[in-house]
Short mmCIF file of C-alpha atoms in Angstrom, two decimals:
data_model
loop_
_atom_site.label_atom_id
_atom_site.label_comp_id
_atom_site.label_asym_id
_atom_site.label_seq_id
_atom_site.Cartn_x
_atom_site.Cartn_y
_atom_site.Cartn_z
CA UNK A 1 14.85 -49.10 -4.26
CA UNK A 2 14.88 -48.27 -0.40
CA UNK A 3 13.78 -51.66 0.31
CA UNK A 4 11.22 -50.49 2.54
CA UNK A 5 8.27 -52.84 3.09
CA UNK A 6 4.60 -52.20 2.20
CA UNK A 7 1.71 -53.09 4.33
CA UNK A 8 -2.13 -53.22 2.80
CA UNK A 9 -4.81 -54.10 4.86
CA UNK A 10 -7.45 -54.19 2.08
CA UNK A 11 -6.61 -55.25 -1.78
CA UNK A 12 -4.53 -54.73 -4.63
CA UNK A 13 -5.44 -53.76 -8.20
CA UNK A 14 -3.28 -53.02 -10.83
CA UNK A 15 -4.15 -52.08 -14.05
CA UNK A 16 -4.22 -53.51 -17.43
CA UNK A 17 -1.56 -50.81 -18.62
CA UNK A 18 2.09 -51.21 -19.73
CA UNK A 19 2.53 -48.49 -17.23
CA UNK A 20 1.07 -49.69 -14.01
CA UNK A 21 2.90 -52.10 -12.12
CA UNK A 22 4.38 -53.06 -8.61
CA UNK A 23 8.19 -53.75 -8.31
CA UNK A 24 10.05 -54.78 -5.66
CA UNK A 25 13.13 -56.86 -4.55
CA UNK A 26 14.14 -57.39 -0.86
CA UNK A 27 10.91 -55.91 1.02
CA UNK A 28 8.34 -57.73 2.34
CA UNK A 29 4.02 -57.23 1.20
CA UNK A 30 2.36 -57.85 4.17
CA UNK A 31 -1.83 -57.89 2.05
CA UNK A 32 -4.91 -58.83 3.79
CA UNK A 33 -6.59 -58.85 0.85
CA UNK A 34 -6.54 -59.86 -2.63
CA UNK A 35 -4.16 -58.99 -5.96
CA UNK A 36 -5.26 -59.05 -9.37
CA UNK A 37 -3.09 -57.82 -12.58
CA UNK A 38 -4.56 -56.85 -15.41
CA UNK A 39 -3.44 -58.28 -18.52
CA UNK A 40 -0.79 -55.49 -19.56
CA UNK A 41 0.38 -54.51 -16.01
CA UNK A 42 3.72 -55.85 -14.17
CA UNK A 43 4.14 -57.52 -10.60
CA UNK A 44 7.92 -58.00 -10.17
CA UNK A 45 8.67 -59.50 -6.62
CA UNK A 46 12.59 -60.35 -7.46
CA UNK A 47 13.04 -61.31 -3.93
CA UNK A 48 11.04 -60.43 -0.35
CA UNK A 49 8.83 -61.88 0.68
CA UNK A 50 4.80 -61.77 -0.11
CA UNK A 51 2.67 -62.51 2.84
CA UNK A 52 -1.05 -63.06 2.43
CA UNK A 53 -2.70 -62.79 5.57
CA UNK A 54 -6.27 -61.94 5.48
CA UNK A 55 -9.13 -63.24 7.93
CA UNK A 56 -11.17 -64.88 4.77
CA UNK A 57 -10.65 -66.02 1.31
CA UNK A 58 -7.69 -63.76 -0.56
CA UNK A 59 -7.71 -64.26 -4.48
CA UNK A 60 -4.14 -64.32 -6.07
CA UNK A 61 -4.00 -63.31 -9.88
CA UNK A 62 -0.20 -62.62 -10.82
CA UNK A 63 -1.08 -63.22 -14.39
CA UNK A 64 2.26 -65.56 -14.99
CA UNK A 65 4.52 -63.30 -13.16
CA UNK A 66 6.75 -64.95 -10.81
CA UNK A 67 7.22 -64.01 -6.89
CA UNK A 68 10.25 -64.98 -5.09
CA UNK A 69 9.09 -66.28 -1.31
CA UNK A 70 5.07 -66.86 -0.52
CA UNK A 71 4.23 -66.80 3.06
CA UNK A 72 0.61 -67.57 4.00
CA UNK A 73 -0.97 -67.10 7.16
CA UNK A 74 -3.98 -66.71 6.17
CA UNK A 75 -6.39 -67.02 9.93
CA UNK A 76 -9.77 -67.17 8.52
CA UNK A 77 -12.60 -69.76 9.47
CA UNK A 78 -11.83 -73.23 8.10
CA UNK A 79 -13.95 -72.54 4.63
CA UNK A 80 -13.32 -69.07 4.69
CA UNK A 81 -9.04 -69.00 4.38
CA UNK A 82 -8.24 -70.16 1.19
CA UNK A 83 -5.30 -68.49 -1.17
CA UNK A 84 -6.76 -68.85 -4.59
CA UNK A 85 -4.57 -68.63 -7.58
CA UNK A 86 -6.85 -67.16 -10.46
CA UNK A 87 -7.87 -69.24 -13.62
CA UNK A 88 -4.77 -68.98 -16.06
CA UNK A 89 -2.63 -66.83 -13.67
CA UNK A 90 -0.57 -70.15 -12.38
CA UNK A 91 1.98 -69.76 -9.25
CA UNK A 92 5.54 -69.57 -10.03
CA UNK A 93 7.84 -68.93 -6.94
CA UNK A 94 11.81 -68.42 -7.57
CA UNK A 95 11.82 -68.82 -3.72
CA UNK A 96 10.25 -70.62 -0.73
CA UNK A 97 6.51 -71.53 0.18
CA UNK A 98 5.97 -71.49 3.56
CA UNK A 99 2.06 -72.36 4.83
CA UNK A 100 1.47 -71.67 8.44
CA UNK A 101 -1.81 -71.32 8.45
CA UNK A 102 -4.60 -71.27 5.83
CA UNK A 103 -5.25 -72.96 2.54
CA UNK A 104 -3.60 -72.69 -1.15
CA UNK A 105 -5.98 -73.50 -3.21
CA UNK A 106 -4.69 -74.77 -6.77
CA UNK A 107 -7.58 -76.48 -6.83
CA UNK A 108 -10.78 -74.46 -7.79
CA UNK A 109 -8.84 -73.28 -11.13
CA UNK A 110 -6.60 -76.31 -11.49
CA UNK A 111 -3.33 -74.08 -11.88
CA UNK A 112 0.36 -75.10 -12.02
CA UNK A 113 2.51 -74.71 -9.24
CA UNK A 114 6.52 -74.44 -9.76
CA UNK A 115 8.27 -73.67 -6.73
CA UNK A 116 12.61 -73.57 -7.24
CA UNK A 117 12.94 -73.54 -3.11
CA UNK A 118 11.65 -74.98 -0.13
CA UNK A 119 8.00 -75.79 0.36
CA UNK A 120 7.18 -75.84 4.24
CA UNK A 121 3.67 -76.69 5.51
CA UNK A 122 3.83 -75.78 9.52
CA UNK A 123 2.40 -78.66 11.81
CA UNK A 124 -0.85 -77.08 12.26
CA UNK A 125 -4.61 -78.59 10.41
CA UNK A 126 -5.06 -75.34 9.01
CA UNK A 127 -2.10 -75.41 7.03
CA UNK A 128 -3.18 -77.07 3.30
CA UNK A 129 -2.31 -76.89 -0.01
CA UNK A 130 -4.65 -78.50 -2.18
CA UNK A 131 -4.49 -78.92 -5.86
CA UNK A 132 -5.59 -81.16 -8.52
CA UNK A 133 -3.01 -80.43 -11.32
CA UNK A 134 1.15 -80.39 -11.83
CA UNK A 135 3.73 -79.43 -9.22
CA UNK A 136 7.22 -79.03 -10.37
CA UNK A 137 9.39 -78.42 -7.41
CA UNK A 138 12.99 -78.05 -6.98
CA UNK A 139 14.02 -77.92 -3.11
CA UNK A 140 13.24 -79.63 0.04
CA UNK A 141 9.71 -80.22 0.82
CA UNK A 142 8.67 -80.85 4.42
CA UNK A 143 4.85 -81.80 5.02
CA UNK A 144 4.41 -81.70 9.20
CA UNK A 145 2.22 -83.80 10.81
CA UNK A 146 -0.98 -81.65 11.37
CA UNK A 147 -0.88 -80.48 8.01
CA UNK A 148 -2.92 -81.22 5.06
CA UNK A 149 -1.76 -82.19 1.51
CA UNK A 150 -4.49 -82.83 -0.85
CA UNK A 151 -3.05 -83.99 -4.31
CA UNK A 152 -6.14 -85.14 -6.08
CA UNK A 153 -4.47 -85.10 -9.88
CA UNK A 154 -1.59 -84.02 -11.86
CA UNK A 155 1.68 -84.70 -10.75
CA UNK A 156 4.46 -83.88 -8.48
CA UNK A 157 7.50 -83.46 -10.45
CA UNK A 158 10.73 -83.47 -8.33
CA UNK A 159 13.18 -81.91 -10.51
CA UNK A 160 16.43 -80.70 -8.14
CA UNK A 161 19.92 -80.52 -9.78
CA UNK A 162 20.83 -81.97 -6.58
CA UNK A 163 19.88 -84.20 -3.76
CA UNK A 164 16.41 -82.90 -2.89
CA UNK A 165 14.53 -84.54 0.77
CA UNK A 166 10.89 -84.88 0.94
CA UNK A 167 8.76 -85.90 4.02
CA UNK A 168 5.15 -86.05 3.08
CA UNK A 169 4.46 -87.67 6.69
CA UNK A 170 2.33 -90.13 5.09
CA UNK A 171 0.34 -87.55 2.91
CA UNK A 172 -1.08 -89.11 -0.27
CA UNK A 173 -0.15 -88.07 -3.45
CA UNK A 174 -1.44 -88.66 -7.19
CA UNK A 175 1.55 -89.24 -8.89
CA UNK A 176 5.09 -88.84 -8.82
CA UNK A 177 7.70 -88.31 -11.59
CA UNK A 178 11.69 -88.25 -10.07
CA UNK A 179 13.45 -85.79 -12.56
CA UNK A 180 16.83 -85.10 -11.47
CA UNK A 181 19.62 -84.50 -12.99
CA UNK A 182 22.42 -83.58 -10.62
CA UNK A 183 25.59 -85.61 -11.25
CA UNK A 184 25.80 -89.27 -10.41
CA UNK A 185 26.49 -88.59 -6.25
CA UNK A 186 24.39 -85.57 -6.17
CA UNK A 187 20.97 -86.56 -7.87
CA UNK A 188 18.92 -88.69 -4.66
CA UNK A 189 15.84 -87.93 -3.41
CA UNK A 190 15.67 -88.57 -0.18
CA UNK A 191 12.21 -90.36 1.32
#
């Protein structure tokens, strides 16, 4: 309501309880630690920013609620800095993903990804998203040369109502399905 933003340096819990919940629209959470939503509490993150940045492993469970813009920056040792999305909770981001340091892990719980905006993964080693299951992405999607892309399974859906660019910078993917459906000069992706 005052769009003021909320630091936490340790974790957040919210309740299973139609009553406990965490709204916000144009702020920015700044957590060092991890979030998990009981099954009848609310997360709405309508637009901000949330920006994990912990010094070891941060565990995301949004149990299906959407975020708007995911910033990670996560600086912990190279086993010890992963993002990962809890079993059944999946990652849905109305926004941009922007990895500067750290890795999403989709992997361990082999959850969905659907991102609407940009995906941006900075030109540093210790930026990685790995997964082994579907990404359905709607923007631009820029993949810097230091950075690590690990798509082991699923696939990458690209499914803009426009012309949508990708540079993988000669990442490997699993497999790729080209969905679309801008109008006839507005529906390219762009390698």
């Amino acid at each position: 309501r005052y769009n003021v933003g909320l630091s936490i340096s340790g974790s957040m819990v919210i309740a299973s309880n139609a009553q406990a919940g965490f709204n916000g629209s144009t702020q920015t959470l700044t957590i060092s630690g991890s979030i998990q939503k009981g099954a009848s509490g609310y997360m709405y993150l309508s637009g901000g920013t949330l920006l994990m940045n912990g010094g070891k492993d941060q565990n995301l469970d949004l149990g299906g609620y959407a975020l708007h813009n995911l910033t990670i920056n996560n600086v912990g040792s190279a086993n010890n800095d992963n993002i990962i999305v809890a079993n059944g909770s999946q990652l849905l981001l109305s926004g941009a993903l922007t990895i500067t340091n750290g890795n999403l892990n989709l992997m361990d719980n082999t959850e969905v990804m659907v991102a609407e905006r940009v995906i941006t993964l900075s030109n540093d080693a210790d930026a990685q998203l790995t997964t082994n299951s579907n990404i359905f992405a709607s923007g631009t999607i820029t993949v810097n040369a230091s950075a690590v892309l690990a798509i082991t399974g699923g696939t990458l859906t690209l499914n803009d109502k426009g012309d949508q660019s990708i540079n993988l910078n000669g990442k490997r993917i699993f497999s790729l399905e080209v969905n679309n459906i801008g109008t006839a000069n507005d529906d390219s992706v762009v390698v």
